[in-house]
């Protein structure tokens, strides 16, 4: 029996114990901001300064010296490093905690807070600081066109071909810290459940819990390291 090919999907819940808010919990981001004001292309066209301010504040959190990956991020990086078969980590998160934990086979399907994209030349660049209308594009030099490299509602997620291929071939799909409220990520379990084992690790039942072979509920920093220990004991 060969070790399973694994696809792992993460959402904001995996970063909650690092101190970053989720979106739909009672203290979540969408309890304090309206999506249509700050997370759509129309919002950016209507009031770019408001949208840049929303993402500049979230990006500033990434520069907080107290912010670091938690045991769940670190466990996934260890699983990847020691896994003897195909492995892909697909995150909906735009924070850089998986990157900082050492994950390499990683796709940010909703983009990355620490990057910017130029509306003039489409170049994507590293942008750790605030973005403003005056920020010049490092590639074409023009200002007035630097937007967060984050996928807004109504826009296509990134690297969907790579994700689709990994889902097509996986034997085990694990969903961690996501409410299952946003597609296409919320639909991944439906794509694979007829031929792969499926496991949900989440603080509480999500909208799609019933679609998983198994659902374990609790904090990611407990569930994920335990899951990784289990997998490495069996296959590592
Ligand atoms: N451990 C595990 N799960 C947790 C924890 C925790 N400590 N804290 C919260 N959760 C769970 C919540 O129970 C919830 O099911 O994480 C999930 C977070 O759900 P959302 O806030 O909806 O975040 P997410 O699923 O990542 O949102 C998907 O929506 O707004 C868009 O683009 C944004 O990527 C985001 C997408």
mmCIF file of C-alpha atoms and ligand atoms in Angstrom:
data_model
loop_
_atom_site.group_PDB
_atom_site.id
_atom_site.type_symbol
_atom_site.label_atom_id
_atom_site.label_comp_id
_atom_site.label_asym_id
_atom_site.label_seq_id
_atom_site.Cartn_x
_atom_site.Cartn_y
_atom_site.Cartn_z
ATOM 1 C CA UNK A 1 0.000 0.000 0.000
ATOM 2 C CA UNK A 2 1.576 3.272 -1.128
ATOM 3 C CA UNK A 3 1.389 6.413 1.022
ATOM 4 C CA UNK A 4 -1.587 8.583 -0.027
ATOM 5 C CA UNK A 5 -1.217 11.584 -2.330
ATOM 6 C CA UNK A 6 -2.410 14.439 -0.164
ATOM 7 C CA UNK A 7 -4.143 17.751 -0.841
ATOM 8 C CA UNK A 8 -4.697 20.004 2.150
ATOM 9 C CA UNK A 9 -6.943 23.074 2.074
ATOM 10 C CA UNK A 10 -6.624 25.717 4.767
ATOM 11 C CA UNK A 11 -8.688 28.742 5.705
ATOM 12 C CA UNK A 12 -8.524 31.597 8.185
ATOM 13 C CA UNK A 13 -9.122 29.275 11.154
ATOM 14 C CA UNK A 14 -5.573 27.911 10.936
ATOM 15 C CA UNK A 15 -4.183 31.412 11.579
ATOM 16 C CA UNK A 16 -6.657 32.317 14.348
ATOM 17 C CA UNK A 17 -4.383 31.073 17.162
ATOM 18 C CA UNK A 18 -1.579 33.188 15.735
ATOM 19 C CA UNK A 19 -3.798 36.183 16.475
ATOM 20 C CA UNK A 20 -5.227 36.913 13.009
ATOM 21 C CA UNK A 21 -9.003 37.262 12.837
ATOM 22 C CA UNK A 22 -11.118 34.975 10.700
ATOM 23 C CA UNK A 23 -13.841 36.375 8.450
ATOM 24 C CA UNK A 24 -17.157 34.919 9.583
ATOM 25 C CA UNK A 25 -16.702 34.306 13.299
ATOM 26 C CA UNK A 26 -18.470 36.717 15.649
ATOM 27 C CA UNK A 27 -15.264 38.787 15.938
ATOM 28 C CA UNK A 28 -14.423 38.271 12.259
ATOM 29 C CA UNK A 29 -13.367 40.767 9.625
ATOM 30 C CA UNK A 30 -16.791 40.785 7.927
ATOM 31 C CA UNK A 31 -18.364 41.772 11.246
ATOM 32 C CA UNK A 32 -16.484 45.078 10.982
ATOM 33 C CA UNK A 33 -16.275 45.714 7.241
ATOM 34 C CA UNK A 34 -18.709 45.204 4.355
ATOM 35 C CA UNK A 35 -17.355 43.011 1.560
ATOM 36 C CA UNK A 36 -18.892 45.322 -1.040
ATOM 37 C CA UNK A 37 -16.993 48.277 0.441
ATOM 38 C CA UNK A 38 -13.501 46.764 0.575
ATOM 39 C CA UNK A 39 -13.201 43.429 -1.255
ATOM 40 C CA UNK A 40 -14.568 43.799 -4.804
ATOM 41 C CA UNK A 41 -13.160 45.354 -8.001
ATOM 42 C CA UNK A 42 -16.109 47.797 -7.956
ATOM 43 C CA UNK A 43 -15.151 48.915 -4.425
ATOM 44 C CA UNK A 44 -11.576 49.600 -5.599
ATOM 45 C CA UNK A 45 -12.789 51.585 -8.610
ATOM 46 C CA UNK A 46 -15.206 53.552 -6.405
ATOM 47 C CA UNK A 47 -12.887 54.331 -3.488
ATOM 48 C CA UNK A 48 -9.317 53.075 -3.957
ATOM 49 C CA UNK A 49 -8.062 54.846 -0.824
ATOM 50 C CA UNK A 50 -10.617 53.029 1.366
ATOM 51 C CA UNK A 51 -9.701 49.645 -0.122
ATOM 52 C CA UNK A 52 -5.949 50.317 0.081
ATOM 53 C CA UNK A 53 -6.438 51.404 3.720
ATOM 54 C CA UNK A 54 -8.238 48.130 4.542
ATOM 55 C CA UNK A 55 -5.429 46.014 3.078
ATOM 56 C CA UNK A 56 -2.643 48.288 4.378
ATOM 57 C CA UNK A 57 -3.987 47.730 7.928
ATOM 58 C CA UNK A 58 -4.109 43.948 7.429
ATOM 59 C CA UNK A 59 -0.654 43.955 5.791
ATOM 60 C CA UNK A 60 0.738 45.933 8.748
ATOM 61 C CA UNK A 61 -0.306 43.027 11.020
ATOM 62 C CA UNK A 62 2.093 40.783 9.095
ATOM 63 C CA UNK A 63 4.945 43.083 10.138
ATOM 64 C CA UNK A 64 4.022 42.772 13.843
ATOM 65 C CA UNK A 65 7.050 41.082 15.493
ATOM 66 C CA UNK A 66 4.687 39.114 17.773
ATOM 67 C CA UNK A 67 2.959 37.478 14.788
ATOM 68 C CA UNK A 68 4.338 34.030 14.012
ATOM 69 C CA UNK A 69 3.228 30.705 12.581
ATOM 70 C CA UNK A 70 1.539 28.425 15.133
ATOM 71 C CA UNK A 71 1.887 24.695 15.768
ATOM 72 C CA UNK A 72 -0.632 23.910 13.037
ATOM 73 C CA UNK A 73 1.329 25.770 10.321
ATOM 74 C CA UNK A 74 4.537 24.156 11.536
ATOM 75 C CA UNK A 75 3.043 20.654 11.598
ATOM 76 C CA UNK A 76 1.939 20.988 7.954
ATOM 77 C CA UNK A 77 5.413 22.138 6.912
ATOM 78 C CA UNK A 78 6.900 19.096 8.691
ATOM 79 C CA UNK A 79 4.398 16.755 7.030
ATOM 80 C CA UNK A 80 5.312 18.146 3.592
ATOM 81 C CA UNK A 81 9.049 17.846 4.262
ATOM 82 C CA UNK A 82 8.773 14.214 5.345
ATOM 83 C CA UNK A 83 5.993 13.048 3.029
ATOM 84 C CA UNK A 84 7.094 10.334 0.580
ATOM 85 C CA UNK A 85 4.356 11.020 -1.989
ATOM 86 C CA UNK A 86 2.608 13.902 -3.758
ATOM 87 C CA UNK A 87 1.627 16.734 -1.408
ATOM 88 C CA UNK A 88 0.012 20.108 -2.079
ATOM 89 C CA UNK A 89 -1.106 22.714 0.441
ATOM 90 C CA UNK A 90 -3.794 25.023 -0.971
ATOM 91 C CA UNK A 91 -4.522 27.999 1.227
ATOM 92 C CA UNK A 92 -7.321 30.533 0.983
ATOM 93 C CA UNK A 93 -5.335 32.709 3.365
ATOM 94 C CA UNK A 94 -3.495 35.798 2.190
ATOM 95 C CA UNK A 95 -1.257 35.902 5.261
ATOM 96 C CA UNK A 96 2.305 34.541 4.957
ATOM 97 C CA UNK A 97 2.283 32.189 7.942
ATOM 98 C CA UNK A 98 2.456 28.961 5.892
ATOM 99 C CA UNK A 99 5.423 30.450 3.966
ATOM 100 C CA UNK A 100 7.126 31.458 7.207
ATOM 101 C CA UNK A 101 6.551 27.974 8.668
ATOM 102 C CA UNK A 102 8.508 26.563 5.700
ATOM 103 C CA UNK A 103 5.752 25.216 3.449
ATOM 104 C CA UNK A 104 7.035 25.064 -0.143
ATOM 105 C CA UNK A 105 4.454 23.030 -2.094
ATOM 106 C CA UNK A 106 1.965 25.793 -1.387
ATOM 107 C CA UNK A 107 -0.632 27.642 -3.472
ATOM 108 C CA UNK A 108 -2.207 30.905 -2.318
ATOM 109 C CA UNK A 109 -5.463 30.635 -4.297
ATOM 110 C CA UNK A 110 -6.734 34.005 -3.005
ATOM 111 C CA UNK A 111 -3.415 35.811 -3.475
ATOM 112 C CA UNK A 112 -1.029 37.268 -0.902
ATOM 113 C CA UNK A 113 -1.271 40.405 1.252
ATOM 114 C CA UNK A 114 2.485 41.010 0.993
ATOM 115 C CA UNK A 115 2.333 41.276 -2.803
ATOM 116 C CA UNK A 116 1.003 43.930 -5.179
ATOM 117 C CA UNK A 117 -0.068 43.781 -8.828
ATOM 118 C CA UNK A 118 0.347 46.617 -11.313
ATOM 119 C CA UNK A 119 -2.810 47.511 -13.254
ATOM 120 C CA UNK A 120 -0.634 49.008 -15.994
ATOM 121 C CA UNK A 121 1.735 46.093 -16.719
ATOM 122 C CA UNK A 122 0.269 43.238 -14.583
ATOM 123 C CA UNK A 123 3.638 42.626 -12.899
ATOM 124 C CA UNK A 124 3.366 41.119 -9.396
ATOM 125 C CA UNK A 125 5.884 42.438 -6.900
ATOM 126 C CA UNK A 126 6.731 42.090 -3.209
ATOM 127 C CA UNK A 127 5.008 44.913 -1.297
ATOM 128 C CA UNK A 128 5.516 44.610 2.469
ATOM 129 C CA UNK A 129 4.568 48.224 3.147
ATOM 130 C CA UNK A 130 1.551 50.433 2.502
ATOM 131 C CA UNK A 131 0.234 50.777 -1.035
ATOM 132 C CA UNK A 132 -0.977 54.209 -2.162
ATOM 133 C CA UNK A 133 -1.860 55.897 -5.446
ATOM 134 C CA UNK A 134 1.734 57.167 -5.489
ATOM 135 C CA UNK A 135 3.364 53.723 -5.129
ATOM 136 C CA UNK A 136 5.420 53.149 -8.309
ATOM 137 C CA UNK A 137 5.479 49.724 -9.973
ATOM 138 C CA UNK A 138 9.006 48.269 -9.637
ATOM 139 C CA UNK A 139 8.630 46.727 -13.118
ATOM 140 C CA UNK A 140 7.240 49.523 -15.298
ATOM 141 C CA UNK A 141 7.900 52.445 -12.955
ATOM 142 C CA UNK A 142 4.416 53.870 -13.315
ATOM 143 C CA UNK A 143 2.385 54.931 -10.262
ATOM 144 C CA UNK A 144 -1.366 55.030 -9.846
ATOM 145 C CA UNK A 145 -1.904 51.367 -10.633
ATOM 146 C CA UNK A 146 -0.636 49.262 -7.719
ATOM 147 C CA UNK A 147 -3.421 47.096 -6.213
ATOM 148 C CA UNK A 148 -3.219 44.388 -3.554
ATOM 149 C CA UNK A 149 -2.382 41.016 -5.153
ATOM 150 C CA UNK A 150 -5.466 39.599 -3.426
ATOM 151 C CA UNK A 151 -8.376 37.884 -5.212
ATOM 152 C CA UNK A 152 -11.545 39.919 -4.658
ATOM 153 C CA UNK A 153 -15.095 38.606 -4.759
ATOM 154 C CA UNK A 154 -16.084 38.158 -8.370
ATOM 155 C CA UNK A 155 -12.491 37.525 -9.490
ATOM 156 C CA UNK A 156 -10.971 34.190 -10.509
ATOM 157 C CA UNK A 157 -8.882 32.395 -7.868
ATOM 158 C CA UNK A 158 -5.231 31.750 -8.778
ATOM 159 C CA UNK A 159 -3.586 28.531 -10.010
ATOM 160 C CA UNK A 160 -6.856 26.644 -10.439
ATOM 161 C CA UNK A 161 -5.329 24.314 -13.067
ATOM 162 C CA UNK A 162 -2.598 23.240 -10.665
ATOM 163 C CA UNK A 163 -5.176 22.792 -7.894
ATOM 164 C CA UNK A 164 -7.514 20.820 -10.161
ATOM 165 C CA UNK A 165 -4.723 18.473 -11.202
ATOM 166 C CA UNK A 166 -3.741 17.842 -7.577
ATOM 167 C CA UNK A 167 -7.363 17.194 -6.577
ATOM 168 C CA UNK A 168 -7.748 14.855 -9.548
ATOM 169 C CA UNK A 169 -4.885 12.688 -8.352
ATOM 170 C CA UNK A 170 -5.216 12.815 -4.588
ATOM 171 C CA UNK A 171 -6.104 9.915 -2.287
ATOM 172 C CA UNK A 172 -6.582 12.062 0.821
ATOM 173 C CA UNK A 173 -8.169 15.539 1.083
ATOM 174 C CA UNK A 174 -7.951 17.408 4.375
ATOM 175 C CA UNK A 175 -9.799 20.685 5.024
ATOM 176 C CA UNK A 176 -8.556 22.790 7.938
ATOM 177 C CA UNK A 177 -10.008 25.968 9.464
ATOM 178 C CA UNK A 178 -12.483 26.962 6.788
ATOM 179 C CA UNK A 179 -16.232 27.576 6.999
ATOM 180 C CA UNK A 180 -16.929 26.113 3.560
ATOM 181 C CA UNK A 181 -18.782 29.319 2.670
ATOM 182 C CA UNK A 182 -16.804 30.427 -0.398
ATOM 183 C CA UNK A 183 -16.449 28.663 -3.755
ATOM 184 C CA UNK A 184 -14.590 27.172 -5.511
ATOM 185 C CA UNK A 185 -12.713 26.050 -2.359
ATOM 186 C CA UNK A 186 -15.959 24.971 -0.675
ATOM 187 C CA UNK A 187 -16.611 22.632 -3.614
ATOM 188 C CA UNK A 188 -13.280 20.760 -3.500
ATOM 189 C CA UNK A 189 -14.601 18.078 -1.129
ATOM 190 C CA UNK A 190 -17.447 17.314 -3.539
ATOM 191 C CA UNK A 191 -14.934 16.919 -6.381
ATOM 192 C CA UNK A 192 -12.873 14.288 -4.578
ATOM 193 C CA UNK A 193 -15.136 12.541 -2.067
ATOM 194 C CA UNK A 194 -16.187 9.739 -4.445
ATOM 195 C CA UNK A 195 -12.591 8.517 -4.811
ATOM 196 C CA UNK A 196 -10.490 9.982 -1.972
ATOM 197 C CA UNK A 197 -10.643 9.826 1.803
ATOM 198 C CA UNK A 198 -11.790 13.161 3.212
ATOM 199 C CA UNK A 199 -11.140 14.664 6.662
ATOM 200 C CA UNK A 200 -12.217 18.010 8.153
ATOM 201 C CA UNK A 201 -10.300 19.577 11.039
ATOM 202 C CA UNK A 202 -12.192 22.636 12.263
ATOM 203 C CA UNK A 203 -13.116 24.408 15.493
ATOM 204 C CA UNK A 204 -16.783 23.658 14.862
ATOM 205 C CA UNK A 205 -18.902 21.978 12.171
ATOM 206 C CA UNK A 206 -18.633 23.856 8.860
ATOM 207 C CA UNK A 207 -21.266 24.160 6.134
ATOM 208 C CA UNK A 208 -19.785 21.095 4.457
ATOM 209 C CA UNK A 209 -18.966 18.865 7.441
ATOM 210 C CA UNK A 210 -21.544 16.286 6.378
ATOM 211 C CA UNK A 211 -19.658 15.770 3.105
ATOM 212 C CA UNK A 212 -16.500 14.499 4.822
ATOM 213 C CA UNK A 213 -15.768 10.863 5.764
ATOM 214 C CA UNK A 214 -14.579 12.183 9.117
ATOM 215 C CA UNK A 215 -14.803 15.561 10.871
ATOM 216 C CA UNK A 216 -12.811 16.362 14.006
ATOM 217 C CA UNK A 217 -13.662 19.521 15.926
ATOM 218 C CA UNK A 218 -11.289 21.554 18.064
ATOM 219 C CA UNK A 219 -8.501 24.147 17.774
ATOM 220 C CA UNK A 220 -6.111 23.702 14.849
ATOM 221 C CA UNK A 221 -3.059 23.843 17.100
ATOM 222 C CA UNK A 222 -4.290 20.616 18.732
ATOM 223 C CA UNK A 223 -5.941 18.788 15.830
ATOM 224 C CA UNK A 224 -3.308 19.410 13.139
ATOM 225 C CA UNK A 225 -0.170 18.276 15.013
ATOM 226 C CA UNK A 226 -2.073 15.173 16.171
ATOM 227 C CA UNK A 227 -3.119 14.447 12.573
ATOM 228 C CA UNK A 228 0.469 14.881 11.353
ATOM 229 C CA UNK A 229 1.834 12.595 14.081
ATOM 230 C CA UNK A 230 -0.730 9.976 13.055
ATOM 231 C CA UNK A 231 0.222 10.218 9.370
ATOM 232 C CA UNK A 232 3.991 10.099 9.979
ATOM 233 C CA UNK A 233 3.638 7.190 12.409
ATOM 234 C CA UNK A 234 1.772 5.254 9.740
ATOM 235 C CA UNK A 235 3.691 6.286 6.620
ATOM 236 C CA UNK A 236 6.688 8.431 7.561
HETATM 237 N N1 LIG B 1 -8.945 26.257 14.891
HETATM 238 C C1 LIG B 1 -9.602 25.684 13.849
HETATM 239 N N2 LIG B 1 -10.626 26.281 13.198
HETATM 240 C C2 LIG B 1 -10.980 27.513 13.612
HETATM 241 C C3 LIG B 1 -10.339 28.176 14.677
HETATM 242 C C4 LIG B 1 -9.282 27.499 15.322
HETATM 243 N N3 LIG B 1 -8.614 28.044 16.349
HETATM 244 N N4 LIG B 1 -10.940 29.393 14.848
HETATM 245 C C5 LIG B 1 -11.917 29.467 13.925
HETATM 246 N N5 LIG B 1 -11.945 28.345 13.183
HETATM 247 C C6 LIG B 1 -12.835 28.021 12.075
HETATM 248 C C7 LIG B 1 -14.225 28.600 12.202
HETATM 249 O O1 LIG B 1 -15.060 27.703 12.928
HETATM 250 C C8 LIG B 1 -14.661 28.729 10.747
HETATM 251 O O2 LIG B 1 -15.306 27.540 10.320
HETATM 252 O O3 LIG B 1 -12.297 28.604 10.911
HETATM 253 C C9 LIG B 1 -13.347 28.880 9.984
HETATM 254 C C10 LIG B 1 -13.134 30.271 9.425
HETATM 255 O O4 LIG B 1 -14.132 30.516 8.471
HETATM 256 P P1 LIG B 1 -14.146 31.914 7.711
HETATM 257 O O5 LIG B 1 -14.016 33.007 8.695
HETATM 258 O O6 LIG B 1 -15.324 31.881 6.776
HETATM 259 O O7 LIG B 1 -12.788 31.902 6.872
HETATM 260 P P2 LIG B 1 -12.510 31.133 5.514
HETATM 261 O O8 LIG B 1 -13.299 29.856 5.458
HETATM 262 O O9 LIG B 1 -11.046 31.038 5.374
HETATM 263 O O10 LIG B 1 -13.082 32.151 4.406
HETATM 264 C C11 LIG B 1 -12.907 31.787 3.055
HETATM 265 O O11 LIG B 1 -13.781 33.938 2.383
HETATM 266 O O12 LIG B 1 -13.840 36.173 2.854
HETATM 267 C C12 LIG B 1 -13.325 35.238 1.993
HETATM 268 O O13 LIG B 1 -11.348 35.347 0.762
HETATM 269 C C13 LIG B 1 -11.823 35.228 2.066
HETATM 270 O O14 LIG B 1 -10.304 33.350 2.020
HETATM 271 C C14 LIG B 1 -11.491 33.854 2.623
HETATM 272 C C15 LIG B 1 -12.702 33.039 2.235
#
